[in-house]
Structures are given as structure tokens and as C-alpha cells.
Amino acid sequence: MKVGIDKISFYTPQQYLDLTDLAAARNVDPNKYLIGIGQQQMSVAALDQDIVAMAANAAEAILTLEDRQNLGLVIVATESGVDQSKAAALFVQDLLQINPNIRALEIKEACYGATAALQLAHDFVQLHPQQKALVIASDIARYGLNTAGEVTQGAGAVAMLVSEQPHILALESLAFYQSKNAGDFWRPNYSQQALARGKYSEELYLQMFTQIYQRAQQKVAIDQLAALLFHIPFSKMGRKALKTLQDQIPEADYKRLLARFEQSILYGQKVGNIYTGSLYLSLISLLEHDNSLQAHDRIALFSYGSGAVGELFFGQLQPNYQAYLRPQAHQELLQQRRRLTVDEYENIFQRQLVTDGSCQEIVPPTTTTKHYLKKVDQHERFYQ
Ligand code: CAA
């Protein structure tokens, strides 16, 4: 039985910072950001778009009434959770009017979380083929003003409906993974910002990719892969990982993988790092920009979550997969975002929800965004 991604979509907040504006404000050569980091813009989440609201907005776009009735599992993967106890998936269930007979939970392991969720969803549907599973990756990447990581921030969510006989990508059981207790990137419970040993995190990412790829190549020949996708905290990171293969694999294979890599980073270069959704944003970007892929093409996906877990897994494109994508809606979502000034971005960045139990009404978004955080009161969040 085939099980995999039946539908996929992303949501990102409706305002962004252009990285040339950030470069000017930080007195940095813009080419450092555009070429050295490989990013162009980053979406900025105001208080109304926390990870619950973004998750609901991403999933709303793909779920029919029938899907909502047939779901048996809903997982939100995030490292920007809004509660230490209650799962974001429960708010999402309510906002999307999903049937009550589901398992709903939240998963965390940095940027690897959504991959763990996808594997769980795959196994769940294998066991219960008459039911579907919803996996949502939702995150806000925050490193702080004037930090080295500032240019690699972003915000957004990716929603994936997992079913039997999927229309987009059938997932294989074959996977190669590795875990290691490492201090490359973390965020203590009391901190709004992530802490990173930036250069070490890049080294560890590359080290894990190399070690995992070495194991995988004994079972999967590179010429069988139509594309190799990466977790993209910033596009240069994926480019560096792909480059490690340049002298190891035939030139024709490298050229094919590089050409498809270029298509896979187009959305991420505008959205920024969305942590655990970034790999899946790369998948959407590839499928919605590349018109040379064909049914039955095999795609490899490299997932990396700091701390650290890495996994390489595979999927096969399904006939007529293009009909189940949303390229026009995604391009409009990006085009209609408002460009912020650096001052506006800094103000938004510094705004925080009250933590003293008082009532705070959140200014609703001026856009047509369907779901948003409406208020906090007595330490509880209320959504529209
Ligand atoms: N023109 C072109 N390129 C330029 C340039 C210019 N004028 N000026 C500098 N550059 C290049 C540099 O040569 C460098 O290129 P290489 O990486 O190829 O050597 C690049 O721009 C970055 O410049 P720096 O070496 O000065 O690095 P930095 O101090 O700006 O820090 C960073 C970069 C470490 C990525 C930092 O942004 C950071 O800490 N980011 C957060 C951590 C992170 O994303 N790590 C990724 C792996 S961990 C992960 O993947 C999980 C996750 O999502 C967090």
C-alpha cells in the first residue's frame, strides 16, 4: 500500500523585511546577505500570527470537509510552542473544526520535528488506511536584533495531509538517520531568542549529512535520484551540503541535482528560515517551479534538527501530482506581503504578549488572513 503526502501548502505572515534594507541598517555589504548567506527577504510575524494561527492558516487551505471528518491524527511540529503543556494541535483542531475522534499532539526536536511527525503519520495511515493524518510544521525563527543569526530569521507554516494512495509523494520506508547530543543551537525555556554556535552548527549539519549519505549510498545509487532536498535555514547551507558531493559523484548527476536545488530554494529565499517547515518549503518550491520532473521520479530529503538529529529519506512522485499543488495561491501570498521598514521590523520584534495575567487585545491583521490570535487573558490564548 502506498502512503504519503496527498496535499501540501504553506502560509507565511503578510509582512516582510527586505535584506538589502537590513544590510543598510546594519552597515553590512548587501552581497553578504544575498550571496554569502543566499537569502533575499524574511517574513516577519507580528503578535497576531503565532505558531497556532500560522498552522491553522496553512492547513485551512488544503482541508476539505471530508478530510476534516476522516482525520485520525493531527500533529503540530514546532520549536516555538506557545504552551509548555497543551499541544498546539488542540487549538488547531478547534479552529479548523476537525472531528473530535483524533489523536492530537505536538512534537519537538528543533528542525527535525516535522520529519518525525511525518514518519509517525506514515505509520499511522499504514495501520489505519481508512483514516488520514495532518502534519503541520509551524515556527518563528528568532535570533535577536544585531546578532549574526538575525539575517537567518523568518516565519511560516507548512501543512501536509498524509493518506493512502497519495496524490503528490508516496513515502518509502527506507530511511537513514543519526542522533547526537550536541550544543550547536538551543533555546532555554526562559528565552524568546534561540542561542546558536553558528559556525559549529554549520559544521555539524555538514558532518551529519556526510555520514548519513555515506551509509545511504550503499543502498541508493545517486543516478536514481531526480532531486536531493535539504533543510534550508538559509540557502547557502543547503548549497554547501550539496557541494560536498561534487567531487564524489558523476558530473551529470551533480548538475541535475544542482539545477533542481536552485528551484527548491526560491520560496525559502523570500520567507526565511521556518525551522522545521524549511525542508518541506523546499519540497513545495521544487514541485511548483520545476516543470521537468515526472511521475515516479525519486526524491531524497535531508532533514536536520540541531541538538542534533539528521535523517535522509525518500519519496516517489505520483502521476498528475501537479494538479494537487497551489503555485498561484503561494505566489500571491508572497506578492501581497507588505514591505516593512527596518524601524517597523524592530518595533514588531520587540513587542511581547503580557505575562502578568492581564487582558491584552491583539490588533487584528488588516489582510484577509483567516486565523489570528485575538487576545490573551488570564494567561490563556484566544484565537479568531
Ligand atoms: N559578498 C559575498 N559573500 C560574503 C560577503 C560579501 N560581501 N561577506 C561575507 N560573505 C560570506 C562569507 O564568506 C561566508 O561565506 P561561507 O559561509 O561560504 O564561508 C558567509 O558570507 C557568512 O559570513 P560569515 O562567515 O561572516 O558568517 P556570520 O558571522 O555572518 O554567520 C551564520 C553566519 C553562522 C550562518 C549565522 O547567520 C548564524 O549563526 N545563523 C544561525 C545558525 C544557523 O542557521 N545554522 C545553520 C546550521 S543549524 C540548522 O540548520 C538548524 C537551524 O535551522 C537553525
Coordinates of C-alpha atoms and ligand atoms in Angstrom, one line a residue:
M1 CA 0.0 0.0 0.0
K2 CA 1.3 3.5 -0.9
V3 CA 1.2 6.1 1.9
G4 CA 2.4 9.7 1.6
I5 CA 1.7 13.3 1.0
D6 CA -1.7 13.8 -0.5
K7 CA -1.8 17.6 -0.3
I8 CA 0.7 20.3 0.8
S9 CA 0.6 24.0 1.3
F10 CA 2.4 26.8 3.2
Y11 CA 1.4 30.0 4.9
T12 CA 3.6 33.0 5.8
P13 CA 2.8 36.2 7.6
Q14 CA 1.8 39.1 5.4
Q15 CA 4.8 41.4 6.0
Y16 CA 8.5 41.0 5.3
L17 CA 11.8 42.7 5.6
D18 CA 14.0 43.1 2.5
L19 CA 17.5 42.0 3.4
T20 CA 19.1 44.9 1.4
D21 CA 17.3 47.2 3.9
L22 CA 18.6 45.2 6.8
A23 CA 22.1 45.3 5.3
A24 CA 22.0 49.1 5.0
A25 CA 20.8 49.4 8.6
R26 CA 23.5 47.1 9.9
N27 CA 26.2 48.6 7.8
V28 CA 26.9 45.3 6.0
D29 CA 27.7 44.8 2.3
P30 CA 24.3 43.5 0.9
N31 CA 26.1 40.8 -1.0
K32 CA 27.0 39.2 2.3
Y33 CA 23.3 38.5 2.8
L34 CA 22.3 38.0 -0.8
I35 CA 25.2 35.8 -1.8
G36 CA 27.2 34.9 1.3
I37 CA 24.0 33.8 3.2
G38 CA 21.9 33.3 0.0
Q39 CA 18.7 35.0 1.2
Q40 CA 16.7 37.9 -0.1
Q41 CA 13.8 38.6 2.3
M42 CA 12.4 37.3 5.5
S43 CA 8.8 37.2 6.7
V44 CA 8.1 38.9 10.0
A45 CA 5.4 37.6 12.4
A46 CA 3.5 40.2 14.4
L47 CA 1.8 39.1 17.7
D48 CA -1.4 38.0 15.9
Q49 CA 0.5 35.3 13.9
D50 CA 1.9 32.9 16.5
I51 CA 2.6 29.3 15.5
V52 CA -1.0 28.2 16.2
A53 CA -2.5 30.9 13.9
M54 CA 0.0 30.2 11.1
A55 CA -0.5 26.4 11.4
A56 CA -4.3 26.9 11.1
N57 CA -3.8 29.2 8.1
A58 CA -1.6 26.7 6.3
A59 CA -3.9 23.8 6.9
E60 CA -7.1 25.7 6.1
A61 CA -6.1 26.0 2.5
I62 CA -5.9 22.2 1.9
L63 CA -8.6 20.6 4.0
T64 CA -12.0 19.7 2.6
L65 CA -14.9 19.0 4.9
E66 CA -14.4 15.3 4.1
D67 CA -10.7 15.5 5.1
R68 CA -11.7 17.1 8.4
Q69 CA -14.1 14.2 9.1
N70 CA -11.6 11.5 8.1
L71 CA -8.6 12.7 10.1
G72 CA -7.5 10.4 12.9
L73 CA -4.2 12.1 13.8
V74 CA -3.2 15.8 14.0
I75 CA 0.4 16.7 14.8
V76 CA 1.9 20.2 15.1
A77 CA 5.7 20.1 15.0
T78 CA 7.3 23.2 16.4
E79 CA 10.2 24.6 18.4
S80 CA 8.3 27.9 19.0
G81 CA 5.5 26.3 21.1
V82 CA 3.0 28.7 22.9
D83 CA 2.5 26.4 25.9
Q84 CA 4.7 24.0 27.9
S85 CA 1.8 21.6 28.4
K86 CA -1.1 21.9 26.0
A87 CA -0.5 20.8 22.4
A88 CA -0.9 23.5 19.6
A89 CA -2.7 20.8 17.7
L90 CA -5.7 21.2 20.0
F91 CA -6.2 24.9 19.2
V92 CA -5.8 23.9 15.5
Q93 CA -8.4 21.2 15.8
D94 CA -10.9 23.7 17.2
L95 CA -10.0 26.5 14.6
L96 CA -10.4 24.0 11.7
Q97 CA -13.4 22.2 13.1
I98 CA -11.7 18.8 12.8
N99 CA -13.7 15.9 14.1
P100 CA -13.2 15.0 17.8
N101 CA -12.1 11.4 17.3
I102 CA -8.5 12.1 16.7
R103 CA -5.1 11.9 18.4
A104 CA -3.8 15.4 18.7
L105 CA -0.2 16.2 19.8
E106 CA 2.8 18.4 19.5
I107 CA 6.3 17.2 18.6
K108 CA 9.6 18.9 19.2
E109 CA 13.2 18.2 18.1
A110 CA 14.3 21.5 16.6
C111 CA 14.1 21.5 12.8
Y112 CA 13.7 17.7 12.7
G113 CA 10.3 17.7 14.4
A114 CA 8.2 17.7 11.2
T115 CA 10.1 14.8 9.8
A116 CA 9.4 12.8 13.0
A117 CA 5.8 13.8 12.7
L118 CA 5.6 12.7 9.0
Q119 CA 7.1 9.3 9.9
L120 CA 4.5 8.9 12.6
A121 CA 1.8 9.9 10.3
H122 CA 3.0 7.5 7.7
D123 CA 3.0 4.6 10.1
F124 CA -0.5 5.6 11.5
V125 CA -2.0 5.6 8.0
Q126 CA -0.3 2.2 7.2
L127 CA -2.2 0.8 10.2
H128 CA -5.4 2.7 9.6
P129 CA -5.7 3.2 5.9
Q130 CA -9.3 4.5 6.1
Q131 CA -8.1 7.5 8.1
K132 CA -5.9 10.5 7.3
A133 CA -3.2 12.3 9.2
L134 CA -2.5 16.0 9.3
V135 CA 1.1 17.2 9.9
I136 CA 1.8 20.9 10.3
A137 CA 5.2 22.4 10.8
S138 CA 5.0 25.9 12.2
D139 CA 7.8 28.1 13.5
I140 CA 9.1 31.6 14.1
A141 CA 12.9 31.8 13.8
R142 CA 14.2 34.5 16.2
Y143 CA 17.9 35.2 17.0
G144 CA 17.7 38.8 18.1
L145 CA 18.4 42.3 16.7
N146 CA 22.0 42.9 15.7
T147 CA 23.1 39.2 16.0
A148 CA 24.9 37.1 13.5
G149 CA 21.8 35.0 13.1
E150 CA 19.4 37.9 12.5
V151 CA 19.6 37.6 8.8
T152 CA 18.5 34.0 9.0
Q153 CA 15.2 34.6 10.7
G154 CA 11.8 34.0 9.2
A155 CA 8.3 32.8 10.0
G156 CA 5.8 30.4 8.4
A157 CA 4.0 27.0 8.4
V158 CA 3.7 24.1 6.1
A159 CA 0.7 21.7 6.3
M160 CA 0.7 18.2 4.8
L161 CA -2.2 15.8 4.5
V162 CA -1.0 12.2 4.7
S163 CA -3.2 9.5 3.2
E164 CA -3.1 6.2 1.4
Q165 CA -2.9 6.4 -2.4
P166 CA -1.4 9.9 -2.0
H167 CA -1.6 12.3 -5.0
I168 CA 1.8 14.0 -4.6
L169 CA 4.6 12.0 -2.9
A170 CA 4.5 8.3 -1.8
L171 CA 6.9 7.9 1.1
E172 CA 9.3 5.0 1.2
S173 CA 10.1 3.1 4.5
L174 CA 13.8 3.3 3.7
A175 CA 15.5 5.9 5.8
F176 CA 18.9 6.6 7.3
Y177 CA 19.2 8.5 10.5
Q178 CA 21.6 9.6 13.3
S179 CA 21.3 11.4 16.6
K180 CA 23.9 13.0 18.8
N181 CA 23.8 15.2 21.9
A182 CA 25.3 18.5 20.7
G183 CA 25.3 22.2 21.7
D184 CA 25.0 23.8 18.3
F185 CA 21.7 25.5 18.7
W186 CA 19.2 25.6 21.6
R187 CA 16.6 27.8 23.3
P188 CA 16.2 27.7 27.1
N189 CA 12.6 27.9 28.3
Y190 CA 13.0 31.4 29.6
S191 CA 14.4 32.8 26.4
Q192 CA 12.4 34.3 23.4
Q193 CA 15.5 34.0 21.2
A194 CA 17.5 31.0 20.1
L195 CA 21.1 30.7 21.0
A196 CA 23.5 29.3 18.4
R197 CA 27.1 28.4 17.9
G198 CA 26.7 29.4 14.3
K199 CA 29.9 28.1 12.7
Y200 CA 29.7 24.8 14.8
S201 CA 26.1 24.3 13.7
E202 CA 27.1 24.6 10.1
E203 CA 29.9 22.1 10.6
L204 CA 27.6 19.6 12.5
Y205 CA 25.0 19.8 9.7
L206 CA 27.6 19.0 7.1
Q207 CA 29.2 16.3 9.2
M208 CA 25.8 14.5 9.7
F209 CA 24.9 14.9 6.1
T210 CA 28.2 13.3 5.0
Q211 CA 28.0 10.4 7.5
I212 CA 24.4 9.7 6.6
Y213 CA 25.0 10.0 2.9
Q214 CA 27.9 7.5 3.1
R215 CA 25.5 4.9 4.6
A216 CA 22.8 5.7 2.2
Q217 CA 24.9 5.4 -1.0
Q218 CA 25.4 1.7 -0.3
K219 CA 21.7 1.2 -0.9
V220 CA 20.6 4.1 -3.2
A221 CA 22.6 4.9 -6.3
I222 CA 22.8 8.6 -7.0
D223 CA 21.6 8.3 -10.6
Q224 CA 18.3 7.0 -9.2
L225 CA 17.6 10.4 -7.6
A226 CA 15.8 13.1 -9.5
A227 CA 16.4 15.6 -6.7
L228 CA 18.1 15.9 -3.3
L229 CA 16.4 18.4 -1.0
F230 CA 17.8 19.9 2.2
H231 CA 16.7 21.6 5.4
I232 CA 17.3 25.2 4.4
P233 CA 18.0 27.5 7.4
F234 CA 19.4 29.8 4.7
S235 CA 20.1 28.7 1.1
K236 CA 23.9 28.8 1.4
M237 CA 23.7 26.0 4.0
G238 CA 22.0 23.6 1.5
R239 CA 24.3 24.7 -1.2
K240 CA 27.3 23.8 0.9
A241 CA 25.8 20.4 1.7
L242 CA 25.2 19.6 -1.9
K243 CA 28.7 20.8 -2.8
T244 CA 30.2 18.1 -0.6
L245 CA 29.1 15.6 -3.3
Q246 CA 30.6 17.5 -6.2
D247 CA 33.9 15.5 -6.4
Q248 CA 32.3 12.2 -5.4
I249 CA 29.5 11.8 -7.9
P250 CA 29.4 11.9 -11.8
E251 CA 29.2 15.4 -13.2
A252 CA 25.8 14.8 -14.9
D253 CA 24.3 13.7 -11.6
Y254 CA 25.7 16.7 -9.8
K255 CA 24.4 19.1 -12.5
R256 CA 20.9 17.6 -12.3
L257 CA 20.8 17.8 -8.5
L258 CA 22.2 21.4 -8.6
A259 CA 19.6 22.5 -11.2
R260 CA 16.8 21.2 -9.1
F261 CA 18.3 22.6 -5.9
E262 CA 18.1 26.0 -7.4
Q263 CA 14.3 25.5 -7.9
S264 CA 13.9 24.3 -4.3
I265 CA 15.3 27.4 -2.6
L266 CA 13.1 30.0 -4.4
Y267 CA 10.3 30.2 -1.8
G268 CA 12.7 29.9 1.2
Q269 CA 14.9 32.8 0.0
K270 CA 11.8 35.0 0.4
V271 CA 10.3 33.5 3.5
G272 CA 13.5 32.9 5.5
N273 CA 14.1 30.1 8.0
I274 CA 10.9 28.5 9.2
Y275 CA 12.9 25.9 11.1
T276 CA 11.1 22.5 11.0
G277 CA 9.0 23.5 7.9
S278 CA 12.0 24.6 5.9
L279 CA 12.7 21.2 4.3
Y280 CA 9.0 21.0 3.2
L281 CA 9.0 24.5 1.9
S282 CA 11.9 23.3 -0.3
L283 CA 9.8 20.5 -1.5
I284 CA 6.9 22.8 -2.4
S285 CA 9.2 25.2 -4.1
L286 CA 10.8 22.4 -6.2
L287 CA 7.4 20.9 -7.2
E288 CA 5.9 24.3 -8.0
H289 CA 8.8 25.7 -10.0
D290 CA 10.3 22.8 -11.8
N291 CA 8.5 21.5 -14.9
S292 CA 11.0 18.8 -15.9
L293 CA 10.1 16.4 -13.1
Q294 CA 8.0 13.3 -14.0
A295 CA 5.7 10.8 -12.3
H296 CA 7.7 8.1 -10.5
D297 CA 10.8 10.3 -10.1
R298 CA 12.5 9.6 -6.8
I299 CA 13.3 12.5 -4.4
A300 CA 15.6 12.3 -1.4
L301 CA 15.0 14.7 1.5
F302 CA 17.7 15.5 4.1
S303 CA 16.2 16.7 7.4
Y304 CA 18.4 18.2 10.1
G305 CA 17.4 19.4 13.5
S306 CA 20.0 21.0 15.8
G307 CA 20.8 19.3 19.0
A308 CA 21.0 17.1 16.8
V309 CA 19.1 14.6 14.6
G310 CA 19.6 14.1 10.9
E311 CA 17.6 11.8 8.5
L312 CA 17.7 11.1 4.8
F313 CA 14.5 9.6 3.4
F314 CA 12.9 9.2 0.1
G315 CA 9.6 9.6 -1.8
Q316 CA 8.3 8.9 -5.3
L317 CA 6.3 11.5 -7.3
Q318 CA 2.8 10.4 -8.2
P319 CA 1.1 10.7 -11.6
N320 CA -0.5 14.1 -12.2
Y321 CA 0.9 15.4 -8.9
Q322 CA 0.9 18.9 -10.4
A323 CA -2.9 19.1 -10.2
Y324 CA -2.7 18.9 -6.4
L325 CA -0.3 21.8 -5.9
R326 CA -1.1 25.5 -5.3
P327 CA 1.5 27.6 -7.1
Q328 CA -0.7 30.6 -7.9
A329 CA -2.0 30.9 -4.3
H330 CA 1.5 30.6 -2.9
Q331 CA 2.9 33.2 -5.3
E332 CA 0.1 35.6 -4.4
L333 CA 0.7 35.0 -0.7
L334 CA 4.3 36.2 -1.2
Q335 CA 3.5 39.0 -3.5
Q336 CA 0.8 40.6 -1.4
R337 CA 3.1 40.9 1.7
R338 CA 3.8 44.4 2.9
R339 CA 7.5 45.6 2.9
L340 CA 8.4 46.8 6.4
T341 CA 11.0 49.5 7.2
V342 CA 13.7 48.4 9.5
D343 CA 12.2 50.6 12.2
E344 CA 8.8 48.8 11.8
Y345 CA 10.5 45.4 11.9
E346 CA 12.4 46.3 15.1
N347 CA 9.2 47.5 16.8
I348 CA 7.4 44.3 15.9
F349 CA 10.3 42.2 17.0
Q350 CA 10.3 43.9 20.5
R351 CA 6.6 43.7 21.1
Q352 CA 5.7 40.9 23.5
L353 CA 2.5 39.5 25.0
V354 CA 1.7 40.4 28.6
T355 CA 2.8 37.8 31.1
D356 CA 1.0 39.2 34.2
G357 CA -2.4 37.7 33.6
S358 CA -4.0 40.9 32.4
C359 CA -6.1 41.1 29.3
Q360 CA -4.4 42.1 26.1
E361 CA -6.4 42.6 22.9
I362 CA -4.3 42.0 19.8
V363 CA -4.7 44.4 16.8
P364 CA -6.3 42.2 14.1
P365 CA -4.4 41.9 10.8
T366 CA -5.6 44.3 8.1
T367 CA -5.2 41.5 5.5
T368 CA -7.7 38.7 4.7
T369 CA -5.7 36.3 7.0
K370 CA -8.4 33.9 8.3
H371 CA -7.0 32.8 11.7
Y372 CA -5.2 35.0 14.2
L373 CA -4.5 35.4 17.9
K374 CA -7.3 37.7 19.2
K375 CA -6.3 38.2 22.8
V376 CA -4.6 36.8 25.9
D377 CA -6.5 36.9 29.1
Q378 CA -5.7 35.3 32.5
H379 CA -2.6 33.7 30.8
E380 CA -4.8 32.0 28.1
R381 CA -4.7 32.5 24.4
F382 CA -7.9 33.1 22.4
Y383 CA -8.0 32.8 18.6
Q384 CA -10.3 34.0 15.8
Ligands
CAA1 N1 29.9 39.1 -0.5 C1 29.7 37.7 -0.6 N2 29.8 36.9 0.4 C2 30.2 37.4 1.6 C3 30.4 38.8 1.8 C4 30.2 39.6 0.7 N3 30.5 40.9 0.7 N4 30.8 39.0 3.1 C5 30.8 37.7 3.7 N5 30.4 36.8 2.8 C6 30.2 35.4 3.1 C7 31.3 34.7 3.9 O1 32.5 34.5 3.1 C8 30.6 33.5 4.4 O2 30.6 32.5 3.4 P1 30.9 31.0 3.7 O3 29.9 30.5 4.7 O4 30.8 30.3 2.4 O5 32.3 31.0 4.3 C9 29.1 34.0 4.6 O6 29.0 35.2 3.8 C10 28.7 34.2 6.0 O7 29.6 35.1 6.6 P2 30.4 34.9 8.0 O8 31.3 33.7 7.8 O9 31.0 36.2 8.4 O10 29.3 34.4 9.0 P3 28.4 35.2 10.0 O11 29.2 35.5 11.2 O12 27.7 36.2 9.3 O13 27.4 34.0 10.5 C11 25.9 32.2 10.3 C12 26.7 33.2 9.5 C13 26.8 31.3 11.2 C14 25.1 31.3 9.4 C15 24.9 33.0 11.2 O14 23.9 33.6 10.4 C16 24.1 32.1 12.2 O15 24.6 31.8 13.3 N6 22.9 31.6 11.9 C17 22.0 30.8 12.8 C18 22.5 29.4 12.9 C19 22.2 28.6 11.7 O16 21.3 28.8 10.9 N7 23.0 27.4 11.5 C20 22.7 26.5 10.4 C21 23.0 25.1 10.7 S1 22.0 24.6 12.1 C22 20.4 24.4 11.4 O17 20.3 24.2 10.2 C23 19.2 24.3 12.2 C24 18.5 25.6 12.1 O18 17.6 25.8 11.3 C25 19.0 26.7 13.0

